C-alpha positions as YAML, in Angstrom:
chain: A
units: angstrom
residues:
- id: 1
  name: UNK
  ca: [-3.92, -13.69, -32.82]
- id: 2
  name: UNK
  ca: [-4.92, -10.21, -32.67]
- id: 3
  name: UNK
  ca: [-2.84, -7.15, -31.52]
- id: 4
  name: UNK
  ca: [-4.84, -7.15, -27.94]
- id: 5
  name: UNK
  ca: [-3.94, -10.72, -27.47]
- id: 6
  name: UNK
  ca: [-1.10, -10.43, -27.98]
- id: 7
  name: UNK
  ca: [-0.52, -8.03, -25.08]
- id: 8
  name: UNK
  ca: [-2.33, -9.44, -22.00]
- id: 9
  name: UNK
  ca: [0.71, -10.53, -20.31]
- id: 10
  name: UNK
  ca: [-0.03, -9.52, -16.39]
- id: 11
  name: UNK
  ca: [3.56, -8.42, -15.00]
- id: 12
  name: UNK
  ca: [5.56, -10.77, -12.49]
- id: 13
  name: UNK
  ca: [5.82, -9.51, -9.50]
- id: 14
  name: UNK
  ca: [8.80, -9.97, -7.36]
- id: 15
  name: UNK
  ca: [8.18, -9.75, -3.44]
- id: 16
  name: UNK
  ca: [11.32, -8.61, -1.37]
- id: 17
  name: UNK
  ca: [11.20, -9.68, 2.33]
- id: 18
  name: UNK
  ca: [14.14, -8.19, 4.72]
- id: 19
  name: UNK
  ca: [14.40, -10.42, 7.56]
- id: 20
  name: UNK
  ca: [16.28, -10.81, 11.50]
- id: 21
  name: UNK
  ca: [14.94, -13.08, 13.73]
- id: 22
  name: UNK
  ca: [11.27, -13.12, 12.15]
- id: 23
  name: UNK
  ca: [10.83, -16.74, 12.34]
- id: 24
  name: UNK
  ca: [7.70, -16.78, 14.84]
- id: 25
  name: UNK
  ca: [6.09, -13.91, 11.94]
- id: 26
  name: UNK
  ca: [6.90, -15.41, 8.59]
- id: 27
  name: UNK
  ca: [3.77, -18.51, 8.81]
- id: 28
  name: UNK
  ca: [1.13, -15.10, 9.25]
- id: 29
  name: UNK
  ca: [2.87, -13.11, 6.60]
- id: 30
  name: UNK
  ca: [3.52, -16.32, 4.09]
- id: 31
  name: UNK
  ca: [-0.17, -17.49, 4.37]
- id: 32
  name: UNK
  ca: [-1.40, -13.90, 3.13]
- id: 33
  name: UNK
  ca: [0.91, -14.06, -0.39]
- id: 34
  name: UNK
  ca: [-1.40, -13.78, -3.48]
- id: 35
  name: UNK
  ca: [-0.64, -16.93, -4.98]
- id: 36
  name: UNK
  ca: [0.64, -16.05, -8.48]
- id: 37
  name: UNK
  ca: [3.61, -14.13, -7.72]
- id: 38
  name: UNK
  ca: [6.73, -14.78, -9.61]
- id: 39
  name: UNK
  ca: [9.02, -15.24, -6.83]
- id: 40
  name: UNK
  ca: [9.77, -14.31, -2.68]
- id: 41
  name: UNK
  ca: [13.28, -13.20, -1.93]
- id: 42
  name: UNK
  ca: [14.24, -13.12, 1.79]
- id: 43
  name: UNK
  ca: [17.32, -11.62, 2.75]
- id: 44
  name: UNK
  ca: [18.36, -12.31, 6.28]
- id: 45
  name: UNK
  ca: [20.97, -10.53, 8.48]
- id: 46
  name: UNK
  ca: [22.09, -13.47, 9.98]
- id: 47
  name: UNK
  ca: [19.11, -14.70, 12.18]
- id: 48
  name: UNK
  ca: [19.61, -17.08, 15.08]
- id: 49
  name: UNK
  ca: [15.99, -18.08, 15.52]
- id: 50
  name: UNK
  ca: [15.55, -20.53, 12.27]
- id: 51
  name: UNK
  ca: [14.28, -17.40, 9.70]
- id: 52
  name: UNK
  ca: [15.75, -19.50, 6.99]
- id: 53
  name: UNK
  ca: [14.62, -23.06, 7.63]
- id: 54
  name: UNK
  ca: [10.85, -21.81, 8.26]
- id: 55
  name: UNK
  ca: [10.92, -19.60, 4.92]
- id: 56
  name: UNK
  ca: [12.14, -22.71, 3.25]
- id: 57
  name: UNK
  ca: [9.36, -24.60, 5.26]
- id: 58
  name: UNK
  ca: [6.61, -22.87, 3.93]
- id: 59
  name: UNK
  ca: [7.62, -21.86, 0.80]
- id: 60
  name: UNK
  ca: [10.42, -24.34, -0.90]
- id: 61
  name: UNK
  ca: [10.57, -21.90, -4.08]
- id: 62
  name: UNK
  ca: [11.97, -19.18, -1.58]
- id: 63
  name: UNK
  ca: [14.65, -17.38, -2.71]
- id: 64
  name: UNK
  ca: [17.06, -16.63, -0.11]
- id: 65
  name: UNK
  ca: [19.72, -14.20, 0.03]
- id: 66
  name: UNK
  ca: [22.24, -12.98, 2.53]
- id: 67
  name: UNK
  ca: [22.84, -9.79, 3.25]
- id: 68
  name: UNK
  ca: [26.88, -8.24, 3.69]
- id: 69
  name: UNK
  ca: [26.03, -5.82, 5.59]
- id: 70
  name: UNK
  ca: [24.20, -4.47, 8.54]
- id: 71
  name: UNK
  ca: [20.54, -2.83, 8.16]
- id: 72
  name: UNK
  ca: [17.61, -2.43, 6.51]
- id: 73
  name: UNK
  ca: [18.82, -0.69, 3.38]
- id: 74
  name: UNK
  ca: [21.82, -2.99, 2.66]
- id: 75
  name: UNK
  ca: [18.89, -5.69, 2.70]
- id: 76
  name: UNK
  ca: [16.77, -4.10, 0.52]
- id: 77
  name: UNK
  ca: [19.94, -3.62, -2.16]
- id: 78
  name: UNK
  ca: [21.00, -7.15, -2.24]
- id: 79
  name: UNK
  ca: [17.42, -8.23, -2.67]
- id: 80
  name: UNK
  ca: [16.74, -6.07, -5.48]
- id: 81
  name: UNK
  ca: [19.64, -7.37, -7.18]
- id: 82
  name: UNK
  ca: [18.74, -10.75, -7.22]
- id: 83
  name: UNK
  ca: [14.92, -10.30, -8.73]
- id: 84
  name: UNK
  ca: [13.99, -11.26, -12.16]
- id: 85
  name: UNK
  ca: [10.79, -10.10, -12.14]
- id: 86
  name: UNK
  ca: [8.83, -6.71, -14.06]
- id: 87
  name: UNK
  ca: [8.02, -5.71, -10.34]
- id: 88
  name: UNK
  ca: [9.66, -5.15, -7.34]
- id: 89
  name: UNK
  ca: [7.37, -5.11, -3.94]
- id: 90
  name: UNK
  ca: [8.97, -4.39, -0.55]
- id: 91
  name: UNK
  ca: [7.50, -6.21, 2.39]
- id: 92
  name: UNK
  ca: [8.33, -6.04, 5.64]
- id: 93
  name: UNK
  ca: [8.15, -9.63, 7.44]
- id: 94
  name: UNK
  ca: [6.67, -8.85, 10.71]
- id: 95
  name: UNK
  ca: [3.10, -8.49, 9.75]
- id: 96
  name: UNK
  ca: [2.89, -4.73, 9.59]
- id: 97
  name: UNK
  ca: [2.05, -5.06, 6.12]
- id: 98
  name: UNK
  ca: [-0.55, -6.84, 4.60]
- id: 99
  name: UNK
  ca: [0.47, -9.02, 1.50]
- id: 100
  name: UNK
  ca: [-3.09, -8.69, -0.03]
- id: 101
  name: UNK
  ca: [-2.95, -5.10, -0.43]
- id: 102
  name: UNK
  ca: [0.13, -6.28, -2.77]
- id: 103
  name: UNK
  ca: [-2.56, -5.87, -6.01]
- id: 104
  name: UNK
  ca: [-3.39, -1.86, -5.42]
- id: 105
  name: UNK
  ca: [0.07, -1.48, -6.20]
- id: 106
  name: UNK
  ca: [0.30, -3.44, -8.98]
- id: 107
  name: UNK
  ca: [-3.15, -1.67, -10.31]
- id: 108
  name: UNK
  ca: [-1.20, 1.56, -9.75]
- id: 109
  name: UNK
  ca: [1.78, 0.38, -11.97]
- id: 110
  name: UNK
  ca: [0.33, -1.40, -14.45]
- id: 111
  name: UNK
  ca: [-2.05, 1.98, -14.48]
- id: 112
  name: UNK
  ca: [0.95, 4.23, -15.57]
- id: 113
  name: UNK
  ca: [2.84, 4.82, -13.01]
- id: 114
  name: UNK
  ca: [6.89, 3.70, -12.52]
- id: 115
  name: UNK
  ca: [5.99, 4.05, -8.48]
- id: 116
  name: UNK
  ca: [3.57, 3.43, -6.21]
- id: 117
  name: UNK
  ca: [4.19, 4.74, -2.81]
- id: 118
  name: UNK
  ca: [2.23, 3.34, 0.45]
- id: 119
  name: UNK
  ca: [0.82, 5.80, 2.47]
- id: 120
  name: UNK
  ca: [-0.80, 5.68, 5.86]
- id: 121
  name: UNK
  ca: [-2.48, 8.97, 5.61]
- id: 122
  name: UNK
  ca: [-5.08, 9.16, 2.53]
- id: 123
  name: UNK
  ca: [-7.94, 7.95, 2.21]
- id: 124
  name: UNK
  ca: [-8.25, 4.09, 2.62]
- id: 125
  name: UNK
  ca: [-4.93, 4.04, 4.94]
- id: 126
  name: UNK
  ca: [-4.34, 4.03, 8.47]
- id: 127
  name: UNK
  ca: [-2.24, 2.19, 11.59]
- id: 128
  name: UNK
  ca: [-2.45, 1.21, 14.52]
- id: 129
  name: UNK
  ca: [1.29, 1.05, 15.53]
- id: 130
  name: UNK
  ca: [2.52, 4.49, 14.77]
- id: 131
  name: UNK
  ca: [2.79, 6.85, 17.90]
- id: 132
  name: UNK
  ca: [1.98, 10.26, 17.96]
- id: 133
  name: UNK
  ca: [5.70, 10.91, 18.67]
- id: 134
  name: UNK
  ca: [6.43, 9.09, 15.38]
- id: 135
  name: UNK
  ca: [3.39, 10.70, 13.61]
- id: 136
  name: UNK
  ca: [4.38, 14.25, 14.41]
- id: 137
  name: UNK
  ca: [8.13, 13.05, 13.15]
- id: 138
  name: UNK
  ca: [6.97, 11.72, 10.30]
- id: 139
  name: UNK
  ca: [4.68, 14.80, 9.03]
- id: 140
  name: UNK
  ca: [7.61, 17.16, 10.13]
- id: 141
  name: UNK
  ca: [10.38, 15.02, 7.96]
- id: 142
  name: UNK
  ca: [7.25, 15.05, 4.89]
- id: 143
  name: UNK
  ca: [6.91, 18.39, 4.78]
- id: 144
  name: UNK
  ca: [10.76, 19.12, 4.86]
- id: 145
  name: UNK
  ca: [10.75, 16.90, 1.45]
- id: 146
  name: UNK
  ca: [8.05, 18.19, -0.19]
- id: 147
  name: UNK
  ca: [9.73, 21.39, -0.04]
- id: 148
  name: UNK
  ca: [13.31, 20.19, -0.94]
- id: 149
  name: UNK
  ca: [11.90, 18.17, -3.84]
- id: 150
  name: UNK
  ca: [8.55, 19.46, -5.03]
- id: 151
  name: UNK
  ca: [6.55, 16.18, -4.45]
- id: 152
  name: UNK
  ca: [3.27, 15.93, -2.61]
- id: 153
  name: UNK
  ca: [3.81, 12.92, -0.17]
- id: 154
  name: UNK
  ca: [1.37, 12.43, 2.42]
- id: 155
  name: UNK
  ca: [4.08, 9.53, 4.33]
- id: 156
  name: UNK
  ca: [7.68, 9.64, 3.24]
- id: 157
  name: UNK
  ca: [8.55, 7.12, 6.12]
- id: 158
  name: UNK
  ca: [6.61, 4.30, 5.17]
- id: 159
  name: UNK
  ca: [8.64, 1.41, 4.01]
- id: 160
  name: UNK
  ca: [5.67, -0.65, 1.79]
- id: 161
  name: UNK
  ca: [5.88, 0.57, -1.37]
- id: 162
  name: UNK
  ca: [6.33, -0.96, -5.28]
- id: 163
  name: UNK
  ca: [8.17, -0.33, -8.71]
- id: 164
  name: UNK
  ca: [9.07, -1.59, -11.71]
- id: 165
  name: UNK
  ca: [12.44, -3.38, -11.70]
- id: 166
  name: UNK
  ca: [13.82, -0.92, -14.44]
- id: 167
  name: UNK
  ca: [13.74, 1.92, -11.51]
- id: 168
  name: UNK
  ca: [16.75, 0.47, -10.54]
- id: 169
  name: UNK
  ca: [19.19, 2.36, -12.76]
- id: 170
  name: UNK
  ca: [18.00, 5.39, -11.06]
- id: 171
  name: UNK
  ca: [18.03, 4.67, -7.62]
- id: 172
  name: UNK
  ca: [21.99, 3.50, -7.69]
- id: 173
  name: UNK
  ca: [21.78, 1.01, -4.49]
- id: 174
  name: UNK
  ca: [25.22, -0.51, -4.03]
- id: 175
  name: UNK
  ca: [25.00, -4.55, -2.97]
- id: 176
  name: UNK
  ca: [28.14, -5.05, -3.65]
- id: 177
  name: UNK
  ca: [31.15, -5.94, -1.48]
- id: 178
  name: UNK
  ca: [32.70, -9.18, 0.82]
- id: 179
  name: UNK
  ca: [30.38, -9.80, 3.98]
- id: 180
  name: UNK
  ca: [31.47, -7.40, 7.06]
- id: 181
  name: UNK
  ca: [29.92, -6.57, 10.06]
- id: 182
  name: UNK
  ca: [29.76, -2.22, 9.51]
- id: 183
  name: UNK
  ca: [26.62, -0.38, 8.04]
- id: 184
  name: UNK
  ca: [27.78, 2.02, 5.09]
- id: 185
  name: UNK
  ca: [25.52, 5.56, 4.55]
- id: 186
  name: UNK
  ca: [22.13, 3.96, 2.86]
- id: 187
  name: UNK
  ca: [22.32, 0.78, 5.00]
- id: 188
  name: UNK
  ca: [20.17, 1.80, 7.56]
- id: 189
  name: UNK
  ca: [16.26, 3.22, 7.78]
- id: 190
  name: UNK
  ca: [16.74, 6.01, 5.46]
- id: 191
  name: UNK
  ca: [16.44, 3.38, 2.85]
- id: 192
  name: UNK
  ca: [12.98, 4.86, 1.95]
- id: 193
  name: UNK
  ca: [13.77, 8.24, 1.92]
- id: 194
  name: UNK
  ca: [16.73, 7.33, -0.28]
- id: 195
  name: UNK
  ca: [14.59, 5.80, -2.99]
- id: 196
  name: UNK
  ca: [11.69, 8.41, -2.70]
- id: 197
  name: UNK
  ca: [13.69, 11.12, -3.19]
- id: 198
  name: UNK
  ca: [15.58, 9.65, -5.97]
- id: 199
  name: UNK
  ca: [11.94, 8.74, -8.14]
- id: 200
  name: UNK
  ca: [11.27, 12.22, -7.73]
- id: 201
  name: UNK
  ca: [14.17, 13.11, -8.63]
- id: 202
  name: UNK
  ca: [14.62, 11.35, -12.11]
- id: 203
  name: UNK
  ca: [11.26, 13.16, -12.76]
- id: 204
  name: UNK
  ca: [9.10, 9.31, -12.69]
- id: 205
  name: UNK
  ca: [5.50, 9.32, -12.53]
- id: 206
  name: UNK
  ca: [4.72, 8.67, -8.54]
- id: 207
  name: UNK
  ca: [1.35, 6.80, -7.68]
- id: 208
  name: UNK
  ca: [0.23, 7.13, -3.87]
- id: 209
  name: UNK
  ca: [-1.73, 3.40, -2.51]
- id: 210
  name: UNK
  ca: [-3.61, 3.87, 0.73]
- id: 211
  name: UNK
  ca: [-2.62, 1.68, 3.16]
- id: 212
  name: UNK
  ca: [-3.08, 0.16, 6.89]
- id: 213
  name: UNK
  ca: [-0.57, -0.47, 9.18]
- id: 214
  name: UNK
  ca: [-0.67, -3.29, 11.70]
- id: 215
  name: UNK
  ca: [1.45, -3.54, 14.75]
- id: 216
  name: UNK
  ca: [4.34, -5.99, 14.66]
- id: 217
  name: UNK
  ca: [3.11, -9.75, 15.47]
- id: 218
  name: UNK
  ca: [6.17, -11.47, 17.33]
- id: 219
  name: UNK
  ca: [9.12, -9.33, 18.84]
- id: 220
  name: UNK
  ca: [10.32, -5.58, 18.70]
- id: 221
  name: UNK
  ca: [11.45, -3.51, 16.35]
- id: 222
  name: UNK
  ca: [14.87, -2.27, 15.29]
- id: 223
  name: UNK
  ca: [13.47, 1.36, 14.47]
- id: 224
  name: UNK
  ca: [14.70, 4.20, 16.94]
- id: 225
  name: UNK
  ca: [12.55, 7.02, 16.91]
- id: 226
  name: UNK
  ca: [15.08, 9.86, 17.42]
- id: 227
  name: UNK
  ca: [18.58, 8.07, 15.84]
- id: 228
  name: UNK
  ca: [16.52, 6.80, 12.25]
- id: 229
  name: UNK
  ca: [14.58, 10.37, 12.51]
- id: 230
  name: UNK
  ca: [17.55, 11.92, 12.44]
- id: 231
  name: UNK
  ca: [19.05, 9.69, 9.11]
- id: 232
  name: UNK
  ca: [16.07, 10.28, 7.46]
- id: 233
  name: UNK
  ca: [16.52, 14.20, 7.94]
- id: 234
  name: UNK
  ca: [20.32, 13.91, 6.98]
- id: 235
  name: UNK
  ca: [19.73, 11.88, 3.81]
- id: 236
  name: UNK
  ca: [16.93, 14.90, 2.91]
- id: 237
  name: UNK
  ca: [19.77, 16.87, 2.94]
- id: 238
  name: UNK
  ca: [22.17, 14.74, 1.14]
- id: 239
  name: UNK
  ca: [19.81, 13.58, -1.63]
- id: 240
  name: UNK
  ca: [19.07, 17.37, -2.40]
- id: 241
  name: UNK
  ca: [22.79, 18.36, -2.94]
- id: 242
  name: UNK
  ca: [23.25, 14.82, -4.61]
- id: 243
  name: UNK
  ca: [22.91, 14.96, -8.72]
- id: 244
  name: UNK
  ca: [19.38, 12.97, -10.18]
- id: 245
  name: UNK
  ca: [19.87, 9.88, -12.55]
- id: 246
  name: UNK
  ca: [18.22, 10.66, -15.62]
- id: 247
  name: UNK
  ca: [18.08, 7.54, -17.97]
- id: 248
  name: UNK
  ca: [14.52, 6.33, -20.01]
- id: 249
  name: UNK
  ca: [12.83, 4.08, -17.60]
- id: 250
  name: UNK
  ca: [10.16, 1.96, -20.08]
- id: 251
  name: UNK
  ca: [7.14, 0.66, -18.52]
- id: 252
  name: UNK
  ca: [6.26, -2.34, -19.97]
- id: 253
  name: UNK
  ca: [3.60, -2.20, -22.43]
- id: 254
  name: UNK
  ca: [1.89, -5.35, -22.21]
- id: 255
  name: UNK
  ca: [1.53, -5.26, -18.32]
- id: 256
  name: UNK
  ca: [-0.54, -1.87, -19.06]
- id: 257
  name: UNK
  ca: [-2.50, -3.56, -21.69]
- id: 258
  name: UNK
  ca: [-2.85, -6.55, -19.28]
- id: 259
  name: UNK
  ca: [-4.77, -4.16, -16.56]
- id: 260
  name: UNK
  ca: [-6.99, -3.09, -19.04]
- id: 261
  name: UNK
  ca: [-7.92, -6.69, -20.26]
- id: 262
  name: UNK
  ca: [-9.02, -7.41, -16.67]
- id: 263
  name: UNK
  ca: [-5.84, -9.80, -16.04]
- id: 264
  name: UNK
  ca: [-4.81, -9.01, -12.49]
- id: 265
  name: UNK
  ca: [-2.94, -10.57, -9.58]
- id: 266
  name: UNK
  ca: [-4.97, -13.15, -7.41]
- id: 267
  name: UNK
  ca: [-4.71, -12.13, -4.07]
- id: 268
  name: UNK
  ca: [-4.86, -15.63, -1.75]
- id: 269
  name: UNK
  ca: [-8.02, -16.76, 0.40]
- id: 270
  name: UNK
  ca: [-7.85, -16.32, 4.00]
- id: 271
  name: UNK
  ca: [-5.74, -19.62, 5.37]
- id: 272
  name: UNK
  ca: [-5.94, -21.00, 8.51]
- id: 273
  name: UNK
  ca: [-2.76, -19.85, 10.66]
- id: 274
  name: UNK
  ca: [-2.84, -23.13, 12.81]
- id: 275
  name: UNK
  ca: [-2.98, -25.34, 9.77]
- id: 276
  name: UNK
  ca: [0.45, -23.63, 8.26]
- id: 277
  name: UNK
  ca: [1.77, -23.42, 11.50]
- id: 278
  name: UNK
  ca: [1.23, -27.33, 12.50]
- id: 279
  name: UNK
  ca: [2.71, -27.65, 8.56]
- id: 280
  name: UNK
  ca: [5.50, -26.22, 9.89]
- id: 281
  name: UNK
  ca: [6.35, -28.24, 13.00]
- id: 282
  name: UNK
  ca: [6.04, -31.44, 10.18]
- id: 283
  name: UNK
  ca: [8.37, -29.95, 8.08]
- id: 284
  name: UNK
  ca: [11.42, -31.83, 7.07]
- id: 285
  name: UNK
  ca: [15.19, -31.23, 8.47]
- id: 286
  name: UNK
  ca: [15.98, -27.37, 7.38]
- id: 287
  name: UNK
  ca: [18.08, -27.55, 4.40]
- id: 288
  name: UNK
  ca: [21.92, -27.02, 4.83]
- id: 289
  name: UNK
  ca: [23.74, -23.78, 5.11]
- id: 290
  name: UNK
  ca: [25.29, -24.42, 1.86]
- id: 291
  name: UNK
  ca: [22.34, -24.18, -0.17]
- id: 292
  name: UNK
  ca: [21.65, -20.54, 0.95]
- id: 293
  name: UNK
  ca: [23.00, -18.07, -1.96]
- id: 294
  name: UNK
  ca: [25.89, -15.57, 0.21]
- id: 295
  name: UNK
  ca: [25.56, -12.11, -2.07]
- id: 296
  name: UNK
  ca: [28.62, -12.56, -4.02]
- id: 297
  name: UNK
  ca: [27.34, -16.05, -5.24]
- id: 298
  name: UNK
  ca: [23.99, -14.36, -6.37]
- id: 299
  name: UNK
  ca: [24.45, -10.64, -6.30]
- id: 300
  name: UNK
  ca: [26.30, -8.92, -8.69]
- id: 301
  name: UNK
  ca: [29.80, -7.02, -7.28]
- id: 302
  name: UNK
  ca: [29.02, -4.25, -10.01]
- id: 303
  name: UNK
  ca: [26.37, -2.59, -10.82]
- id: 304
  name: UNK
  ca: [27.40, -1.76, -14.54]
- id: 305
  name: UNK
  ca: [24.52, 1.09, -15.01]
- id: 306
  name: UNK
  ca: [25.81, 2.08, -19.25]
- id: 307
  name: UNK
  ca: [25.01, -2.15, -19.35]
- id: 308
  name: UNK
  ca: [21.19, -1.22, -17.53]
- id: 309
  name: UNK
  ca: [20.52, 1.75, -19.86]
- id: 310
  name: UNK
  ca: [21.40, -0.72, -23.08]
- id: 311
  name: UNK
  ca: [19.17, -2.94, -21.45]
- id: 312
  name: UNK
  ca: [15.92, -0.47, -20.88]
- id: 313
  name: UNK
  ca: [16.68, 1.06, -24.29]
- id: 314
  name: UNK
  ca: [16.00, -2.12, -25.94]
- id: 315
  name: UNK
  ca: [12.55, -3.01, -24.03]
...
């Protein structure tokens, strides 16, 4: 086997879905997976509407995880600490995001960089859900960054973005703890800002993906223009008094090589939304609350970071 075989290994890519009451959205978002992904974690706040039983519906290999705390962020950190894939991919489940834009960010990663970071406003991006209230927010919370932290992002408030699993030492999110009904500083919305400042920070090579935003399919969202706004501008401040991570972060060398040998993610065919739907209603009895993993059955209570730096020293 030569050295080049050797090396085309494409990465596996780990999709992380946060999730309340997005039962009526998941068939749209589910159909538009690429098909070769290494695994879907959905954490759920605690729907009422059947979240779990229709991810489990349509996909039976769904991970699912439960979040012990309130918001977005808390989501995101008990999701990330269950993947065992190279990548980690956040999705939003209400359609906002399109799943087959999922392999530009891998193509940025496996290109060189440790992040690729979704952006509305370059080239190739767009939305049509943002308000101009929200636009003008958003630019005036960028710019505040870029200054604070010397980066050049074009949309610092744009939650679809993608990095490699080892970028977890330096972004320090905090899963652990019993189940309570509170949201601790980094729960909430600034959950982006948190880990974009902290990349930049630790000095990692950032890769920007255009992308287009879609408005939300099925019910309203959680975001609050003025309360979130304001998170976002206090964790600015925070994150800029708040001391960098600096550890090696090794990307992996045979994803690279994969990229260049043409092996890529598949992205999946256009499905027919009526035929997964109509799957759906056939489905069998949702599975029992005892086979969904609680965070302290599947996330870990500690975060043991001199254990993670062993660990990417030896890759």
């Amino acid at each position: 086997m030569s050295e080049n075989e050797a090396v085309v290994t494409a990465p596996r890519v780990s999709v992380v879905v946060p999730t309340y009451n997005e039962a009526a959205n998941l068939p749209h978002v589910f159909a538009l997976l690429p098909e070769d992904l290494h695994e879907v974690i959905v954490v759920d706040g605690r729907s009422t509407d059947g979240t779990i039983e229709t991810a489990k519906a349509l996909r039976p290999d769904v991970k699912i995880v439960l979040q012990n705390r309130r918001g977005k962020g808390n989501a995101m950190a008990c999701g990330f600490a269950a993947v065992t894939g190279d990548v980690i991919v956040m999705l939003d489940a209400d359609g906002s995001a399109h799943p087959g834009e999922i392999e530009r960010y891998v193509a940025a990663l496996t290109a060189g960089a440790h992040f690729a970071k979704g952006s509305r406003f370059i080239a190739g991006g767009g939305s049509t859900d943002i308000t101009r209230l929200r636009k003008v927010g958003n630019w005036g919370l960028n710019l505040v960054a870029n200054v604070l932290f010397g980066t050049r992002y074009t949309d610092l408030c744009y939650g679809y973005n993608a990095f490699w699993t080892q970028c977890l030492q330096v972004l320090e999110l905090d899963p652990s703890g019993e189940s309570r009904d509170e949201k601790r500083w980094g729960d909430g919305f600034e959950i982006e800002t948190l880990i974009n400042t902290r990349i930049a920070k630790s000095k990692l090579t950032i890769t920007e993906v255009p992308s287009f935003e879609h408005p939300r399919i099925h019910g309203e969202s959680n975001l609050n223009t003025f309360r979130d706004g304001f998170r976002v501008l206090t964790a600015l401040v925070v994150e800029r008094l708040r001391k960098p991570v600096r550890v090696p972060v090794r990307i992996p060398v045979q994803a690279v090589h994969a990229t260049r040998h043409g092996v890529v993610p598949v992205v999946a065919p256009v499905v027919d939304i009526a035929a997964v739907e109509q799957t759906l209603r056939n489905a069998p009895a949702p599975v029992p609350a005892a086979d969904v993993l609680t965070p302290a059955e599947q996330v870990p209570v500690v975060i043991d970071l001199t254990d993670a730096r062993r660990h990417a020293s030896t890759r």
